[in-house]
């Protein structure tokens, strides 16, 4: 009879130690800083650690799970956990984030022209809710700078590009911006995500209405005829269910690779954070644990609507634990994406999820 695996084997002890080190030491330090400054500090710390002699080997040993390949949209992913767009907007951290065990990385959102984004402060933590509110506004270096960096991407890793429109581009000319982003980034990445669901660019969500969305996706489908790259559409959790059904059917008709569910929400219901603090923060997209249930509901809705159609779903929103990851997969997701969960749980989260799902 095969002996049961001990609960506290060397792997578990190392994982627990990494988790406690982050929660008890590093996270309290980072949370004393402005969220955007904390982001820059943590990425610089990771970059320094990777350059230090033996740093890459140590990071890989600590954070990379054993491969558990999965085939999605014609691509072979080393595992189901990816880095959501927004963390590495400018394709400057691809090599370093690969060391943390991610099965894929989505860079962006990238716009045709560089833009500074919205005024500071524009990112806020809600620790009581394990959430973040951001109104970044697609701050990025522009498509040409990002395309140049993608020429040196890690080729052992799946890399996706997330494209959007510039703030000053009128909605009726948005298709032009998306075509610029697609034509310059699609040849350099493994898949492309169309972001029309961020709440932080005025008028962007108007593109989720069926007619403008149909025009946009048809133009991208035509541009993709030669490349045949998987194209995903990122949806908003604030959409009505009937609109989600209609958009899902449109994506299936145009034979998109799939849908990412979901982006951030403008909703503020059932938060533990005080109403006074919420009012002080103001506008922005809410991410993290509060959208776990709604984004999972959207996944279930999409999966039912697809009814066997060969389209994939990438889950994003509220994945902070292996249990949250399992919930998304049970709802019908094929892949997962993290960002806010990484802020609250630390770099060991990827390995914890992949190894527990194993």
mmCIF file with all atom_site columns, N, CA, C and O in Angstrom, residues 126-152:
data_model
loop_
_atom_site.group_PDB
_atom_site.id
_atom_site.type_symbol
_atom_site.label_atom_id
_atom_site.label_alt_id
_atom_site.label_comp_id
_atom_site.label_asym_id
_atom_site.label_entity_id
_atom_site.label_seq_id
_atom_site.pdbx_PDB_ins_code
_atom_site.Cartn_x
_atom_site.Cartn_y
_atom_site.Cartn_z
_atom_site.occupancy
_atom_site.B_iso_or_equiv
_atom_site.pdbx_formal_charge
_atom_site.auth_seq_id
_atom_site.auth_comp_id
_atom_site.auth_asym_id
_atom_site.auth_atom_id
_atom_site.pdbx_PDB_model_num
ATOM 1   N N  . UNK A 1 126 ? -7.577  48.699 -0.587  1.00 0.00 ? 126 UNK A N  1
ATOM 2   C CA . UNK A 1 126 ? -8.657  48.500 0.367   1.00 0.00 ? 126 UNK A CA 1
ATOM 3   C C  . UNK A 1 126 ? -8.342  47.214 1.129   1.00 0.00 ? 126 UNK A C  1
ATOM 4   O O  . UNK A 1 126 ? -8.882  46.139 0.820   1.00 0.00 ? 126 UNK A O  1
ATOM 5   N N  . UNK A 1 127 ? -7.422  47.273 2.109   1.00 0.00 ? 127 UNK A N  1
ATOM 6   C CA . UNK A 1 127 ? -6.955  46.040 2.767   1.00 0.00 ? 127 UNK A CA 1
ATOM 7   C C  . UNK A 1 127 ? -8.067  45.222 3.415   1.00 0.00 ? 127 UNK A C  1
ATOM 8   O O  . UNK A 1 127 ? -8.007  43.985 3.411   1.00 0.00 ? 127 UNK A O  1
ATOM 9   N N  . UNK A 1 128 ? -9.064  45.889 3.969   1.00 0.00 ? 128 UNK A N  1
ATOM 10  C CA . UNK A 1 128 ? -10.150 45.148 4.623   1.00 0.00 ? 128 UNK A CA 1
ATOM 11  C C  . UNK A 1 128 ? -10.892 44.263 3.635   1.00 0.00 ? 128 UNK A C  1
ATOM 12  O O  . UNK A 1 128 ? -11.496 43.248 4.019   1.00 0.00 ? 128 UNK A O  1
ATOM 13  N N  . UNK A 1 129 ? -10.864 44.644 2.357   1.00 0.00 ? 129 UNK A N  1
ATOM 14  C CA . UNK A 1 129 ? -11.564 43.894 1.322   1.00 0.00 ? 129 UNK A CA 1
ATOM 15  C C  . UNK A 1 129 ? -10.618 43.105 0.426   1.00 0.00 ? 129 UNK A C  1
ATOM 16  O O  . UNK A 1 129 ? -11.082 42.428 -0.502  1.00 0.00 ? 129 UNK A O  1
ATOM 17  N N  . UNK A 1 130 ? -9.300  43.176 0.694   1.00 0.00 ? 130 UNK A N  1
ATOM 18  C CA . UNK A 1 130 ? -8.296  42.589 -0.194  1.00 0.00 ? 130 UNK A CA 1
ATOM 19  C C  . UNK A 1 130 ? -8.574  43.024 -1.636  1.00 0.00 ? 130 UNK A C  1
ATOM 20  O O  . UNK A 1 130 ? -8.713  42.193 -2.545  1.00 0.00 ? 130 UNK A O  1
ATOM 21  N N  . UNK A 1 131 ? -8.649  44.328 -1.809  1.00 0.00 ? 131 UNK A N  1
ATOM 22  C CA . UNK A 1 131 ? -9.026  44.894 -3.101  1.00 0.00 ? 131 UNK A CA 1
ATOM 23  C C  . UNK A 1 131 ? -8.144  46.092 -3.430  1.00 0.00 ? 131 UNK A C  1
ATOM 24  O O  . UNK A 1 131 ? -7.420  46.620 -2.574  1.00 0.00 ? 131 UNK A O  1
ATOM 25  N N  . UNK A 1 132 ? -8.221  46.509 -4.677  1.00 0.00 ? 132 UNK A N  1
ATOM 26  C CA . UNK A 1 132 ? -7.530  47.701 -5.163  1.00 0.00 ? 132 UNK A CA 1
ATOM 27  C C  . UNK A 1 132 ? -8.495  48.483 -6.036  1.00 0.00 ? 132 UNK A C  1
ATOM 28  O O  . UNK A 1 132 ? -9.269  47.890 -6.802  1.00 0.00 ? 132 UNK A O  1
ATOM 29  N N  . UNK A 1 133 ? -8.464  49.804 -5.910  1.00 0.00 ? 133 UNK A N  1
ATOM 30  C CA . UNK A 1 133 ? -9.160  50.678 -6.848  1.00 0.00 ? 133 UNK A CA 1
ATOM 31  C C  . UNK A 1 133 ? -8.093  51.398 -7.660  1.00 0.00 ? 133 UNK A C  1
ATOM 32  O O  . UNK A 1 133 ? -7.150  51.966 -7.104  1.00 0.00 ? 133 UNK A O  1
ATOM 33  N N  . UNK A 1 134 ? -8.218  51.342 -8.992  1.00 0.00 ? 134 UNK A N  1
ATOM 34  C CA . UNK A 1 134 ? -7.261  52.064 -9.824  1.00 0.00 ? 134 UNK A CA 1
ATOM 35  C C  . UNK A 1 134 ? -7.992  52.860 -10.898 1.00 0.00 ? 134 UNK A C  1
ATOM 36  O O  . UNK A 1 134 ? -9.058  52.470 -11.367 1.00 0.00 ? 134 UNK A O  1
ATOM 37  N N  . UNK A 1 135 ? -7.410  53.988 -11.238 1.00 0.00 ? 135 UNK A N  1
ATOM 38  C CA . UNK A 1 135 ? -7.859  54.768 -12.387 1.00 0.00 ? 135 UNK A CA 1
ATOM 39  C C  . UNK A 1 135 ? -6.622  55.210 -13.171 1.00 0.00 ? 135 UNK A C  1
ATOM 40  O O  . UNK A 1 135 ? -6.393  56.386 -13.418 1.00 0.00 ? 135 UNK A O  1
ATOM 41  N N  . UNK A 1 136 ? -5.818  54.214 -13.541 1.00 0.00 ? 136 UNK A N  1
ATOM 42  C CA . UNK A 1 136 ? -4.524  54.467 -14.181 1.00 0.00 ? 136 UNK A CA 1
ATOM 43  C C  . UNK A 1 136 ? -4.677  55.200 -15.514 1.00 0.00 ? 136 UNK A C  1
ATOM 44  O O  . UNK A 1 136 ? -3.925  56.121 -15.822 1.00 0.00 ? 136 UNK A O  1
ATOM 45  N N  . UNK A 1 137 ? -5.638  54.762 -16.341 1.00 0.00 ? 137 UNK A N  1
ATOM 46  C CA . UNK A 1 137 ? -5.874  55.448 -17.608 1.00 0.00 ? 137 UNK A CA 1
ATOM 47  C C  . UNK A 1 137 ? -4.925  55.060 -18.725 1.00 0.00 ? 137 UNK A C  1
ATOM 48  O O  . UNK A 1 137 ? -4.521  55.922 -19.525 1.00 0.00 ? 137 UNK A O  1
ATOM 49  N N  . UNK A 1 138 ? -4.584  53.773 -18.803 1.00 0.00 ? 138 UNK A N  1
ATOM 50  C CA . UNK A 1 138 ? -3.736  53.273 -19.899 1.00 0.00 ? 138 UNK A CA 1
ATOM 51  C C  . UNK A 1 138 ? -2.418  54.052 -19.993 1.00 0.00 ? 138 UNK A C  1
ATOM 52  O O  . UNK A 1 138 ? -1.991  54.455 -21.084 1.00 0.00 ? 138 UNK A O  1
ATOM 53  N N  . UNK A 1 139 ? -1.753  54.276 -18.878 1.00 0.00 ? 139 UNK A N  1
ATOM 54  C CA . UNK A 1 139 ? -0.406  54.870 -18.925 1.00 0.00 ? 139 UNK A CA 1
ATOM 55  C C  . UNK A 1 139 ? 0.558   53.846 -19.524 1.00 0.00 ? 139 UNK A C  1
ATOM 56  O O  . UNK A 1 139 ? 0.656   52.724 -19.038 1.00 0.00 ? 139 UNK A O  1
ATOM 57  N N  . UNK A 1 140 ? 1.226   54.211 -20.613 1.00 0.00 ? 140 UNK A N  1
ATOM 58  C CA . UNK A 1 140 ? 2.159   53.279 -21.248 1.00 0.00 ? 140 UNK A CA 1
ATOM 59  C C  . UNK A 1 140 ? 3.079   54.032 -22.195 1.00 0.00 ? 140 UNK A C  1
ATOM 60  O O  . UNK A 1 140 ? 2.845   55.198 -22.511 1.00 0.00 ? 140 UNK A O  1
ATOM 61  N N  . UNK A 1 141 ? 4.123   53.347 -22.658 1.00 0.00 ? 141 UNK A N  1
ATOM 62  C CA . UNK A 1 141 ? 5.157   53.968 -23.490 1.00 0.00 ? 141 UNK A CA 1
ATOM 63  C C  . UNK A 1 141 ? 4.804   54.030 -24.971 1.00 0.00 ? 141 UNK A C  1
ATOM 64  O O  . UNK A 1 141 ? 5.597   54.534 -25.766 1.00 0.00 ? 141 UNK A O  1
ATOM 65  N N  . UNK A 1 142 ? 3.655   53.485 -25.349 1.00 0.00 ? 142 UNK A N  1
ATOM 66  C CA . UNK A 1 142 ? 3.260   53.492 -26.751 1.00 0.00 ? 142 UNK A CA 1
ATOM 67  C C  . UNK A 1 142 ? 3.702   52.233 -27.473 1.00 0.00 ? 142 UNK A C  1
ATOM 68  O O  . UNK A 1 142 ? 4.630   51.532 -27.079 1.00 0.00 ? 142 UNK A O  1
ATOM 69  N N  . UNK A 1 143 ? 3.015   51.953 -28.575 1.00 0.00 ? 143 UNK A N  1
ATOM 70  C CA . UNK A 1 143 ? 3.174   50.672 -29.248 1.00 0.00 ? 143 UNK A CA 1
ATOM 71  C C  . UNK A 1 143 ? 4.576   50.467 -29.826 1.00 0.00 ? 143 UNK A C  1
ATOM 72  O O  . UNK A 1 143 ? 5.097   49.341 -29.828 1.00 0.00 ? 143 UNK A O  1
ATOM 73  N N  . UNK A 1 144 ? 5.218   51.516 -30.323 1.00 0.00 ? 144 UNK A N  1
ATOM 74  C CA . UNK A 1 144 ? 6.531   51.332 -30.939 1.00 0.00 ? 144 UNK A CA 1
ATOM 75  C C  . UNK A 1 144 ? 7.589   50.922 -29.917 1.00 0.00 ? 144 UNK A C  1
ATOM 76  O O  . UNK A 1 144 ? 8.401   50.023 -30.181 1.00 0.00 ? 144 UNK A O  1
ATOM 77  N N  . UNK A 1 145 ? 7.585   51.574 -28.742 1.00 0.00 ? 145 UNK A N  1
ATOM 78  C CA . UNK A 1 145 ? 8.552   51.227 -27.698 1.00 0.00 ? 145 UNK A CA 1
ATOM 79  C C  . UNK A 1 145 ? 8.312   49.805 -27.190 1.00 0.00 ? 145 UNK A C  1
ATOM 80  O O  . UNK A 1 145 ? 9.267   49.037 -26.967 1.00 0.00 ? 145 UNK A O  1
ATOM 81  N N  . UNK A 1 146 ? 7.057   49.446 -27.002 1.00 0.00 ? 146 UNK A N  1
ATOM 82  C CA . UNK A 1 146 ? 6.727   48.106 -26.509 1.00 0.00 ? 146 UNK A CA 1
ATOM 83  C C  . UNK A 1 146 ? 7.095   47.043 -27.542 1.00 0.00 ? 146 UNK A C  1
ATOM 84  O O  . UNK A 1 146 ? 7.649   45.991 -27.203 1.00 0.00 ? 146 UNK A O  1
ATOM 85  N N  . UNK A 1 147 ? 6.823   47.326 -28.822 1.00 0.00 ? 147 UNK A N  1
ATOM 86  C CA . UNK A 1 147 ? 7.164   46.370 -29.880 1.00 0.00 ? 147 UNK A CA 1
ATOM 87  C C  . UNK A 1 147 ? 8.659   46.107 -29.916 1.00 0.00 ? 147 UNK A C  1
ATOM 88  O O  . UNK A 1 147 ? 9.100   44.968 -30.124 1.00 0.00 ? 147 UNK A O  1
ATOM 89  N N  . UNK A 1 148 ? 9.445   47.143 -29.699 1.00 0.00 ? 148 UNK A N  1
ATOM 90  C CA . UNK A 1 148 ? 10.900  46.975 -29.706 1.00 0.00 ? 148 UNK A CA 1
ATOM 91  C C  . UNK A 1 148 ? 11.341  46.051 -28.575 1.00 0.00 ? 148 UNK A C  1
ATOM 92  O O  . UNK A 1 148 ? 12.208  45.189 -28.771 1.00 0.00 ? 148 UNK A O  1
ATOM 93  N N  . UNK A 1 149 ? 10.734  46.193 -27.397 1.00 0.00 ? 149 UNK A N  1
ATOM 94  C CA . UNK A 1 149 ? 11.102  45.330 -26.264 1.00 0.00 ? 149 UNK A CA 1
ATOM 95  C C  . UNK A 1 149 ? 10.654  43.893 -26.492 1.00 0.00 ? 149 UNK A C  1
ATOM 96  O O  . UNK A 1 149 ? 11.311  42.954 -26.044 1.00 0.00 ? 149 UNK A O  1
ATOM 97  N N  . UNK A 1 150 ? 9.539   43.723 -27.179 1.00 0.00 ? 150 UNK A N  1
ATOM 98  C CA . UNK A 1 150 ? 9.029   42.371 -27.421 1.00 0.00 ? 150 UNK A CA 1
ATOM 99  C C  . UNK A 1 150 ? 9.938   41.560 -28.338 1.00 0.00 ? 150 UNK A C  1
ATOM 100 O O  . UNK A 1 150 ? 9.841   40.329 -28.376 1.00 0.00 ? 150 UNK A O  1
ATOM 101 N N  . UNK A 1 151 ? 10.826  42.221 -29.044 1.00 0.00 ? 151 UNK A N  1
ATOM 102 C CA . UNK A 1 151 ? 11.782  41.490 -29.882 1.00 0.00 ? 151 UNK A CA 1
ATOM 103 C C  . UNK A 1 151 ? 12.751  40.677 -29.022 1.00 0.00 ? 151 UNK A C  1
ATOM 104 O O  . UNK A 1 151 ? 13.368  39.728 -29.504 1.00 0.00 ? 151 UNK A O  1
ATOM 105 N N  . UNK A 1 152 ? 12.863  41.024 -27.747 1.00 0.00 ? 152 UNK A N  1
ATOM 106 C CA . UNK A 1 152 ? 13.745  40.305 -26.822 1.00 0.00 ? 152 UNK A CA 1
ATOM 107 C C  . UNK A 1 152 ? 12.947  39.548 -25.765 1.00 0.00 ? 152 UNK A C  1
ATOM 108 O O  . UNK A 1 152 ? 13.433  39.317 -24.664 1.00 0.00 ? 152 UNK A O  1
#
